[in-house]
């Protein structure tokens, strides 16, 4: 990695792993859980209409003293496969809901925090009771919580997943589809599940200025979401032009480095209070 790549990585609160010796990720994750090498960062989301802060997406980070930063794109899929996501996911819920409680206490009223959930968590845990127990204990309004699932996660166990979604939505917790458009079942998915909103994947946003097809796909996704009464977030917005186009198309929420990078709870509190 060059110095400028390392600086960029630090700036984005991202973890690009510099070590090639991650063969034993199961062990590394176990050690990281025991020694508190995991932490959560929060990336802000904004209203397209009035540029106000709407809330945050919670993103996990792993800093191992031995291996340095490990990207969630590496260890989350591994934890899903090994089953460690069950314990790790429980920790994520607890940490994020504690932070959400503190955001609310410090005066960030009406924010919504999104939590990424893996399909394995839905299949193997009583995720509904796990979250509702914390919500009740911490007295957090359920309207402040959003769960994000990827399309691939959704096709794995549709019956169970639909039941769990229903239970959450009855309690006022929103369900969103992440990385919309990248899976193979995007449309049939929307027939099968009642979801509150979609996140247009960054890969479409990347090409929206320069690629006609990406522009067409984005505008079709937004139009469809609107007709179905769903909200829509565009993620990975990195420049003004992308933001303007997505705004004109009718996207309601914006997320990306242009507007705010993932940052610690403390940094966000200082900035947005
Ligand atoms: P995701 O859910 O699609 O999250 C968005 C990713 O895009 C994050 O990467 C975020 O830092 C990055 N990002 C946001 N805006 C921009 C931008 O303008 N430009 C660029 N280049 N990137 C941007 P991150 O934090 O590395 O997370 C990667 C993936 O790991 C996530 O993708 C999600 O699938 C997974 N993940 C992260 N945290 C969690 C978690 O707490 N639980 C679960 N189950 N998965 C997680
Ligand atoms: Ca996400
Ligand atoms: Ca995403
Ligand atoms: Ca993703």
mmCIF file of C-alpha atoms and ligand atoms in Angstrom:
data_model
loop_
_atom_site.group_PDB
_atom_site.id
_atom_site.type_symbol
_atom_site.label_atom_id
_atom_site.label_comp_id
_atom_site.label_asym_id
_atom_site.label_seq_id
_atom_site.Cartn_x
_atom_site.Cartn_y
_atom_site.Cartn_z
ATOM 1 C CA UNK A 1 0.000 0.000 0.000
ATOM 2 C CA UNK A 2 1.227 3.495 -0.771
ATOM 3 C CA UNK A 3 1.277 6.211 1.897
ATOM 4 C CA UNK A 4 -1.618 7.978 0.240
ATOM 5 C CA UNK A 5 -3.672 4.768 0.200
ATOM 6 C CA UNK A 6 -2.982 4.303 3.899
ATOM 7 C CA UNK A 7 -3.975 7.911 4.598
ATOM 8 C CA UNK A 8 -7.165 7.511 2.582
ATOM 9 C CA UNK A 9 -8.026 4.369 4.472
ATOM 10 C CA UNK A 10 -7.600 6.130 7.805
ATOM 11 C CA UNK A 11 -9.640 9.076 6.564
ATOM 12 C CA UNK A 12 -12.539 6.854 5.566
ATOM 13 C CA UNK A 13 -12.462 4.930 8.800
ATOM 14 C CA UNK A 14 -12.140 1.937 6.564
ATOM 15 C CA UNK A 15 -10.103 -1.144 7.109
ATOM 16 C CA UNK A 16 -8.117 -2.424 4.207
ATOM 17 C CA UNK A 17 -6.226 -5.398 5.404
ATOM 18 C CA UNK A 18 -2.517 -5.227 4.866
ATOM 19 C CA UNK A 19 -1.723 -8.712 6.053
ATOM 20 C CA UNK A 20 -1.883 -11.788 3.872
ATOM 21 C CA UNK A 21 -1.856 -14.181 6.840
ATOM 22 C CA UNK A 22 -5.549 -14.364 7.568
ATOM 23 C CA UNK A 23 -5.851 -18.104 6.955
ATOM 24 C CA UNK A 24 -7.246 -18.673 10.370
ATOM 25 C CA UNK A 25 -10.027 -16.119 10.446
ATOM 26 C CA UNK A 26 -12.086 -18.258 12.819
ATOM 27 C CA UNK A 27 -9.367 -17.926 15.431
ATOM 28 C CA UNK A 28 -8.824 -14.259 14.727
ATOM 29 C CA UNK A 29 -12.543 -13.540 15.142
ATOM 30 C CA UNK A 30 -12.667 -15.531 18.405
ATOM 31 C CA UNK A 31 -9.693 -13.635 19.792
ATOM 32 C CA UNK A 32 -11.150 -10.336 18.588
ATOM 33 C CA UNK A 33 -14.441 -11.065 20.380
ATOM 34 C CA UNK A 34 -12.684 -11.967 23.632
ATOM 35 C CA UNK A 35 -10.345 -8.982 23.551
ATOM 36 C CA UNK A 36 -12.715 -6.299 22.340
ATOM 37 C CA UNK A 37 -10.998 -5.667 19.029
ATOM 38 C CA UNK A 38 -14.379 -4.957 17.446
ATOM 39 C CA UNK A 39 -15.949 -1.529 17.458
ATOM 40 C CA UNK A 40 -18.819 0.214 15.702
ATOM 41 C CA UNK A 41 -18.610 3.319 13.526
ATOM 42 C CA UNK A 42 -21.534 5.363 12.228
ATOM 43 C CA UNK A 43 -22.007 6.887 8.780
ATOM 44 C CA UNK A 44 -24.545 9.721 8.516
ATOM 45 C CA UNK A 45 -27.595 9.697 6.206
ATOM 46 C CA UNK A 46 -29.242 12.897 4.995
ATOM 47 C CA UNK A 47 -32.582 14.019 3.661
ATOM 48 C CA UNK A 48 -32.299 14.946 -0.035
ATOM 49 C CA UNK A 49 -35.052 17.482 0.440
ATOM 50 C CA UNK A 50 -33.575 19.657 3.164
ATOM 51 C CA UNK A 51 -30.060 18.208 3.731
ATOM 52 C CA UNK A 52 -30.883 17.472 7.382
ATOM 53 C CA UNK A 53 -29.322 14.561 9.238
ATOM 54 C CA UNK A 54 -31.748 11.610 9.274
ATOM 55 C CA UNK A 55 -29.641 9.094 11.116
ATOM 56 C CA UNK A 56 -26.720 6.703 10.759
ATOM 57 C CA UNK A 57 -25.751 3.325 9.367
ATOM 58 C CA UNK A 58 -23.856 1.265 11.946
ATOM 59 C CA UNK A 59 -20.768 -0.426 10.476
ATOM 60 C CA UNK A 60 -18.459 -2.802 12.280
ATOM 61 C CA UNK A 61 -14.674 -2.444 12.466
ATOM 62 C CA UNK A 62 -11.997 -4.890 13.594
ATOM 63 C CA UNK A 63 -8.581 -3.728 14.753
ATOM 64 C CA UNK A 64 -6.346 -6.609 15.697
ATOM 65 C CA UNK A 65 -2.995 -5.709 17.295
ATOM 66 C CA UNK A 66 -1.484 -8.637 15.442
ATOM 67 C CA UNK A 67 -3.077 -8.319 12.002
ATOM 68 C CA UNK A 68 -4.039 -4.669 11.840
ATOM 69 C CA UNK A 69 -7.356 -3.647 10.364
ATOM 70 C CA UNK A 70 -9.501 -6.362 8.867
ATOM 71 C CA UNK A 71 -12.297 -5.327 6.509
ATOM 72 C CA UNK A 72 -15.857 -6.435 7.332
ATOM 73 C CA UNK A 73 -16.108 -7.542 3.707
ATOM 74 C CA UNK A 74 -13.596 -10.225 4.757
ATOM 75 C CA UNK A 75 -14.635 -11.265 8.244
ATOM 76 C CA UNK A 76 -18.445 -10.945 8.033
ATOM 77 C CA UNK A 77 -18.839 -13.563 5.270
ATOM 78 C CA UNK A 78 -16.443 -15.786 7.204
ATOM 79 C CA UNK A 79 -18.369 -15.311 10.457
ATOM 80 C CA UNK A 80 -21.576 -16.165 8.592
ATOM 81 C CA UNK A 81 -20.081 -19.382 7.344
ATOM 82 C CA UNK A 82 -18.531 -20.383 10.659
ATOM 83 C CA UNK A 83 -21.623 -19.440 12.659
ATOM 84 C CA UNK A 84 -19.700 -16.867 14.689
ATOM 85 C CA UNK A 85 -22.042 -14.194 13.332
ATOM 86 C CA UNK A 86 -24.592 -15.337 15.912
ATOM 87 C CA UNK A 87 -22.435 -14.210 18.836
ATOM 88 C CA UNK A 88 -20.924 -11.280 16.969
ATOM 89 C CA UNK A 89 -24.364 -10.160 15.798
ATOM 90 C CA UNK A 90 -25.633 -10.236 19.375
ATOM 91 C CA UNK A 91 -22.752 -7.992 20.393
ATOM 92 C CA UNK A 92 -23.504 -5.637 17.459
ATOM 93 C CA UNK A 93 -27.156 -5.249 18.520
ATOM 94 C CA UNK A 94 -26.166 -4.499 22.082
ATOM 95 C CA UNK A 95 -23.459 -1.996 21.161
ATOM 96 C CA UNK A 96 -25.516 -0.190 18.522
ATOM 97 C CA UNK A 97 -28.630 0.078 20.675
ATOM 98 C CA UNK A 98 -26.565 1.389 23.605
ATOM 99 C CA UNK A 99 -25.025 4.005 21.292
ATOM 100 C CA UNK A 100 -28.452 4.843 19.859
ATOM 101 C CA UNK A 101 -29.759 5.365 23.392
ATOM 102 C CA UNK A 102 -26.846 7.728 24.067
ATOM 103 C CA UNK A 103 -27.378 9.624 20.771
ATOM 104 C CA UNK A 104 -30.997 10.181 21.812
ATOM 105 C CA UNK A 105 -30.032 11.193 25.346
ATOM 106 C CA UNK A 106 -27.538 13.724 24.021
ATOM 107 C CA UNK A 107 -30.236 15.425 22.009
ATOM 108 C CA UNK A 108 -30.016 13.873 18.541
ATOM 109 C CA UNK A 109 -33.795 13.575 18.419
ATOM 110 C CA UNK A 110 -35.660 11.668 15.725
ATOM 111 C CA UNK A 111 -32.639 9.891 14.315
ATOM 112 C CA UNK A 112 -32.912 6.424 12.816
ATOM 113 C CA UNK A 113 -30.013 3.986 13.114
ATOM 114 C CA UNK A 114 -29.651 1.182 10.561
ATOM 115 C CA UNK A 115 -28.219 -2.153 11.590
ATOM 116 C CA UNK A 116 -26.903 -4.644 9.031
ATOM 117 C CA UNK A 117 -28.345 -8.074 9.684
ATOM 118 C CA UNK A 118 -27.175 -11.328 8.200
ATOM 119 C CA UNK A 119 -29.617 -14.038 7.065
ATOM 120 C CA UNK A 120 -27.807 -16.520 9.307
ATOM 121 C CA UNK A 121 -28.872 -14.442 12.309
ATOM 122 C CA UNK A 122 -32.509 -14.700 11.309
ATOM 123 C CA UNK A 123 -32.311 -18.413 10.650
ATOM 124 C CA UNK A 124 -30.358 -19.323 13.800
ATOM 125 C CA UNK A 125 -31.364 -16.928 16.509
ATOM 126 C CA UNK A 126 -34.473 -15.526 17.984
ATOM 127 C CA UNK A 127 -33.441 -12.184 16.579
ATOM 128 C CA UNK A 128 -36.854 -10.691 17.293
ATOM 129 C CA UNK A 129 -36.684 -11.354 21.019
ATOM 130 C CA UNK A 130 -32.996 -10.481 21.087
ATOM 131 C CA UNK A 131 -33.704 -6.990 19.758
ATOM 132 C CA UNK A 132 -37.003 -6.406 21.545
ATOM 133 C CA UNK A 133 -35.475 -7.332 24.916
ATOM 134 C CA UNK A 134 -32.805 -4.662 24.410
ATOM 135 C CA UNK A 135 -35.336 -2.139 23.093
ATOM 136 C CA UNK A 136 -37.533 -2.596 26.153
ATOM 137 C CA UNK A 137 -34.643 -2.574 28.587
ATOM 138 C CA UNK A 138 -33.155 0.591 27.120
ATOM 139 C CA UNK A 139 -36.565 2.176 26.422
ATOM 140 C CA UNK A 140 -35.715 3.034 22.825
ATOM 141 C CA UNK A 141 -38.536 4.108 20.490
ATOM 142 C CA UNK A 142 -38.794 1.430 17.792
ATOM 143 C CA UNK A 143 -39.212 4.071 15.065
ATOM 144 C CA UNK A 144 -35.507 4.856 15.577
ATOM 145 C CA UNK A 145 -34.400 1.416 14.362
ATOM 146 C CA UNK A 146 -33.953 0.090 10.840
ATOM 147 C CA UNK A 147 -32.678 -3.342 9.824
ATOM 148 C CA UNK A 148 -30.809 -3.770 6.527
ATOM 149 C CA UNK A 149 -30.694 -7.120 4.745
ATOM 150 C CA UNK A 150 -29.109 -7.942 1.427
ATOM 151 C CA UNK A 151 -31.059 -9.618 -1.336
ATOM 152 C CA UNK A 152 -28.992 -12.757 -1.159
ATOM 153 C CA UNK A 153 -29.808 -12.982 2.516
ATOM 154 C CA UNK A 154 -33.496 -12.801 1.754
ATOM 155 C CA UNK A 155 -33.821 -15.649 -0.715
ATOM 156 C CA UNK A 156 -32.365 -18.219 1.651
ATOM 157 C CA UNK A 157 -35.277 -18.847 3.928
ATOM 158 C CA UNK A 158 -38.258 -16.818 2.697
ATOM 159 C CA UNK A 159 -40.965 -18.272 4.964
ATOM 160 C CA UNK A 160 -39.068 -17.774 8.220
ATOM 161 C CA UNK A 161 -37.805 -14.406 7.123
ATOM 162 C CA UNK A 162 -41.265 -13.114 6.157
ATOM 163 C CA UNK A 163 -42.564 -14.089 9.608
ATOM 164 C CA UNK A 164 -39.734 -12.321 11.419
ATOM 165 C CA UNK A 165 -40.147 -9.209 9.240
ATOM 166 C CA UNK A 166 -43.829 -9.069 10.048
ATOM 167 C CA UNK A 167 -43.140 -9.249 13.754
ATOM 168 C CA UNK A 168 -40.623 -6.395 13.569
ATOM 169 C CA UNK A 169 -42.823 -4.205 11.409
ATOM 170 C CA UNK A 170 -45.759 -4.686 13.776
ATOM 171 C CA UNK A 171 -43.514 -3.229 16.474
ATOM 172 C CA UNK A 172 -42.565 -0.286 14.242
ATOM 173 C CA UNK A 173 -39.080 -1.442 13.278
ATOM 174 C CA UNK A 174 -38.370 -0.830 9.593
ATOM 175 C CA UNK A 175 -36.964 -3.441 7.241
ATOM 176 C CA UNK A 176 -34.822 -2.352 4.283
ATOM 177 C CA UNK A 177 -33.258 -4.179 1.358
ATOM 178 C CA UNK A 178 -29.548 -3.402 1.046
ATOM 179 C CA UNK A 179 -27.521 -3.351 -2.191
ATOM 180 C CA UNK A 180 -30.753 -3.419 -4.188
ATOM 181 C CA UNK A 181 -30.361 -4.511 -7.787
ATOM 182 C CA UNK A 182 -27.234 -6.594 -7.327
ATOM 183 C CA UNK A 183 -28.943 -9.901 -6.541
ATOM 184 C CA UNK A 184 -30.750 -12.175 -8.924
ATOM 185 C CA UNK A 185 -34.166 -11.942 -7.378
ATOM 186 C CA UNK A 186 -34.737 -8.240 -6.863
ATOM 187 C CA UNK A 187 -38.242 -8.034 -8.256
ATOM 188 C CA UNK A 188 -39.729 -11.300 -7.054
ATOM 189 C CA UNK A 189 -38.349 -10.378 -3.677
ATOM 190 C CA UNK A 190 -40.514 -7.300 -3.534
ATOM 191 C CA UNK A 191 -43.554 -9.458 -4.185
ATOM 192 C CA UNK A 192 -42.655 -11.874 -1.442
ATOM 193 C CA UNK A 193 -41.721 -9.430 1.314
ATOM 194 C CA UNK A 194 -43.210 -6.248 2.601
ATOM 195 C CA UNK A 195 -40.198 -3.976 3.010
ATOM 196 C CA UNK A 196 -40.122 -0.337 3.998
ATOM 197 C CA UNK A 197 -37.375 0.789 1.690
ATOM 198 C CA UNK A 198 -34.545 0.051 -0.705
ATOM 199 C CA UNK A 199 -30.920 1.080 -0.809
ATOM 200 C CA UNK A 200 -29.690 1.515 -4.381
ATOM 201 C CA UNK A 201 -26.340 -0.193 -4.558
ATOM 202 C CA UNK A 202 -23.210 1.901 -4.889
ATOM 203 C CA UNK A 203 -22.301 0.205 -8.156
ATOM 204 C CA UNK A 204 -25.290 1.904 -9.858
ATOM 205 C CA UNK A 205 -24.534 5.235 -8.211
ATOM 206 C CA UNK A 206 -20.919 4.990 -9.424
ATOM 207 C CA UNK A 207 -22.029 4.962 -13.044
ATOM 208 C CA UNK A 208 -25.009 7.289 -12.874
ATOM 209 C CA UNK A 209 -23.167 10.271 -14.403
ATOM 210 C CA UNK A 210 -21.160 8.470 -17.044
ATOM 211 C CA UNK A 211 -23.197 5.410 -17.973
ATOM 212 C CA UNK A 212 -26.585 5.690 -19.645
ATOM 213 C CA UNK A 213 -27.661 2.219 -18.565
ATOM 214 C CA UNK A 214 -26.860 2.895 -14.910
ATOM 215 C CA UNK A 215 -28.811 6.126 -15.094
ATOM 216 C CA UNK A 216 -31.780 4.322 -16.623
ATOM 217 C CA UNK A 217 -31.657 1.560 -14.025
ATOM 218 C CA UNK A 218 -31.458 4.048 -11.148
ATOM 219 C CA UNK A 219 -34.385 6.072 -12.433
ATOM 220 C CA UNK A 220 -36.440 2.898 -12.941
ATOM 221 C CA UNK A 221 -35.642 1.673 -9.412
ATOM 222 C CA UNK A 222 -36.621 5.016 -7.887
ATOM 223 C CA UNK A 223 -39.844 5.238 -9.919
ATOM 224 C CA UNK A 224 -40.780 1.681 -8.976
ATOM 225 C CA UNK A 225 -40.064 2.256 -5.285
ATOM 226 C CA UNK A 226 -42.203 5.374 -5.308
ATOM 227 C CA UNK A 227 -45.126 3.583 -6.942
ATOM 228 C CA UNK A 228 -44.848 0.824 -4.347
ATOM 229 C CA UNK A 229 -44.798 3.393 -1.539
ATOM 230 C CA UNK A 230 -41.269 2.565 -0.445
ATOM 231 C CA UNK A 231 -38.498 4.886 0.687
ATOM 232 C CA UNK A 232 -35.232 4.937 -1.164
ATOM 233 C CA UNK A 233 -31.648 5.611 -0.102
ATOM 234 C CA UNK A 234 -28.771 6.080 -2.542
ATOM 235 C CA UNK A 235 -25.503 4.865 -1.060
ATOM 236 C CA UNK A 236 -21.904 5.524 -2.010
ATOM 237 C CA UNK A 237 -22.433 9.078 -3.269
ATOM 238 C CA UNK A 238 -18.993 10.569 -3.840
ATOM 239 C CA UNK A 239 -19.594 13.692 -5.918
ATOM 240 C CA UNK A 240 -22.014 16.603 -6.364
ATOM 241 C CA UNK A 241 -23.173 15.502 -9.791
ATOM 242 C CA UNK A 242 -24.292 12.085 -8.549
ATOM 243 C CA UNK A 243 -26.112 13.761 -5.665
ATOM 244 C CA UNK A 244 -27.913 16.188 -7.949
ATOM 245 C CA UNK A 245 -29.051 13.521 -10.386
ATOM 246 C CA UNK A 246 -30.311 11.225 -7.604
ATOM 247 C CA UNK A 247 -32.142 14.130 -6.032
ATOM 248 C CA UNK A 248 -33.811 14.974 -9.349
ATOM 249 C CA UNK A 249 -34.826 11.357 -9.811
ATOM 250 C CA UNK A 250 -36.676 11.512 -6.495
ATOM 251 C CA UNK A 251 -34.458 9.581 -4.110
ATOM 252 C CA UNK A 252 -35.346 10.630 -0.591
ATOM 253 C CA UNK A 253 -32.165 9.877 1.360
ATOM 254 C CA UNK A 254 -28.457 10.247 0.591
ATOM 255 C CA UNK A 255 -25.398 8.497 1.992
ATOM 256 C CA UNK A 256 -21.769 8.621 0.894
ATOM 257 C CA UNK A 257 -18.315 10.019 1.420
ATOM 258 C CA UNK A 258 -19.364 13.316 -0.201
ATOM 259 C CA UNK A 259 -21.700 13.957 2.732
ATOM 260 C CA UNK A 260 -20.065 12.088 5.601
ATOM 261 C CA UNK A 261 -17.683 9.223 6.228
ATOM 262 C CA UNK A 262 -18.094 6.528 8.848
ATOM 263 C CA UNK A 263 -16.841 7.863 12.188
ATOM 264 C CA UNK A 264 -16.820 6.895 15.848
ATOM 265 C CA UNK A 265 -19.782 7.514 18.147
ATOM 266 C CA UNK A 266 -17.877 10.336 19.863
ATOM 267 C CA UNK A 267 -16.892 12.091 16.620
ATOM 268 C CA UNK A 268 -20.461 11.932 15.347
ATOM 269 C CA UNK A 269 -21.841 13.225 18.615
ATOM 270 C CA UNK A 270 -19.462 16.173 18.543
ATOM 271 C CA UNK A 271 -20.306 16.934 14.942
ATOM 272 C CA UNK A 272 -24.088 16.549 14.949
ATOM 273 C CA UNK A 273 -25.195 17.487 18.416
HETATM 274 P P1 LIG B 1 -22.805 -2.267 3.116
HETATM 275 O O1 LIG B 1 -23.835 -2.627 4.122
HETATM 276 O O2 LIG B 1 -23.228 -2.139 1.704
HETATM 277 O O3 LIG B 1 -22.156 -0.924 3.660
HETATM 278 C C1 LIG B 1 -21.726 0.160 2.872
HETATM 279 C C2 LIG B 1 -20.241 0.126 2.683
HETATM 280 O O4 LIG B 1 -19.841 1.160 1.786
HETATM 281 C C3 LIG B 1 -19.456 0.400 3.972
HETATM 282 O O5 LIG B 1 -18.231 -0.335 3.864
HETATM 283 C C4 LIG B 1 -19.190 1.914 3.875
HETATM 284 O O6 LIG B 1 -18.090 2.328 4.654
HETATM 285 C C5 LIG B 1 -18.932 2.050 2.407
HETATM 286 N N1 LIG B 1 -19.217 3.397 1.889
HETATM 287 C C6 LIG B 1 -20.165 4.272 2.279
HETATM 288 N N2 LIG B 1 -20.146 5.391 1.517
HETATM 289 C C7 LIG B 1 -19.157 5.201 0.612
HETATM 290 C C8 LIG B 1 -18.645 6.006 -0.479
HETATM 291 O O7 LIG B 1 -19.091 7.115 -0.753
HETATM 292 N N3 LIG B 1 -17.600 5.469 -1.198
HETATM 293 C C9 LIG B 1 -17.086 4.228 -0.927
HETATM 294 N N4 LIG B 1 -16.068 3.787 -1.675
HETATM 295 N N5 LIG B 1 -17.559 3.447 0.088
HETATM 296 C C10 LIG B 1 -18.584 3.930 0.830
HETATM 297 P P2 LIG B 1 -17.704 -1.214 5.098
HETATM 298 O O8 LIG B 1 -17.959 -0.491 6.368
HETATM 299 O O9 LIG B 1 -16.311 -1.613 4.750
HETATM 300 O O10 LIG B 1 -18.648 -2.484 5.095
HETATM 301 C C11 LIG B 1 -18.618 -3.419 4.069
HETATM 302 C C12 LIG B 1 -19.742 -4.412 4.207
HETATM 303 O O11 LIG B 1 -19.548 -5.248 5.357
HETATM 304 C C13 LIG B 1 -21.100 -3.780 4.389
HETATM 305 O O12 LIG B 1 -21.594 -3.350 3.151
HETATM 306 C C14 LIG B 1 -21.881 -4.929 5.009
HETATM 307 O O13 LIG B 1 -22.282 -5.834 4.019
HETATM 308 C C15 LIG B 1 -20.815 -5.576 5.887
HETATM 309 N N6 LIG B 1 -20.964 -5.045 7.253
HETATM 310 C C16 LIG B 1 -20.404 -3.945 7.811
HETATM 311 N N7 LIG B 1 -20.791 -3.805 9.107
HETATM 312 C C17 LIG B 1 -21.630 -4.838 9.376
HETATM 313 C C18 LIG B 1 -22.378 -5.270 10.537
HETATM 314 O O14 LIG B 1 -22.385 -4.618 11.601
HETATM 315 N N8 LIG B 1 -23.118 -6.420 10.420
HETATM 316 C C19 LIG B 1 -23.169 -7.127 9.237
HETATM 317 N N9 LIG B 1 -23.924 -8.241 9.210
HETATM 318 N N10 LIG B 1 -22.488 -6.748 8.134
HETATM 319 C C20 LIG B 1 -21.734 -5.624 8.196
HETATM 320 CA CA1 LIG B 2 -25.789 -1.816 4.660
HETATM 321 CA CA1 LIG B 3 -25.125 -1.391 0.840
HETATM 322 CA CA1 LIG B 4 -22.664 -4.133 0.371
#
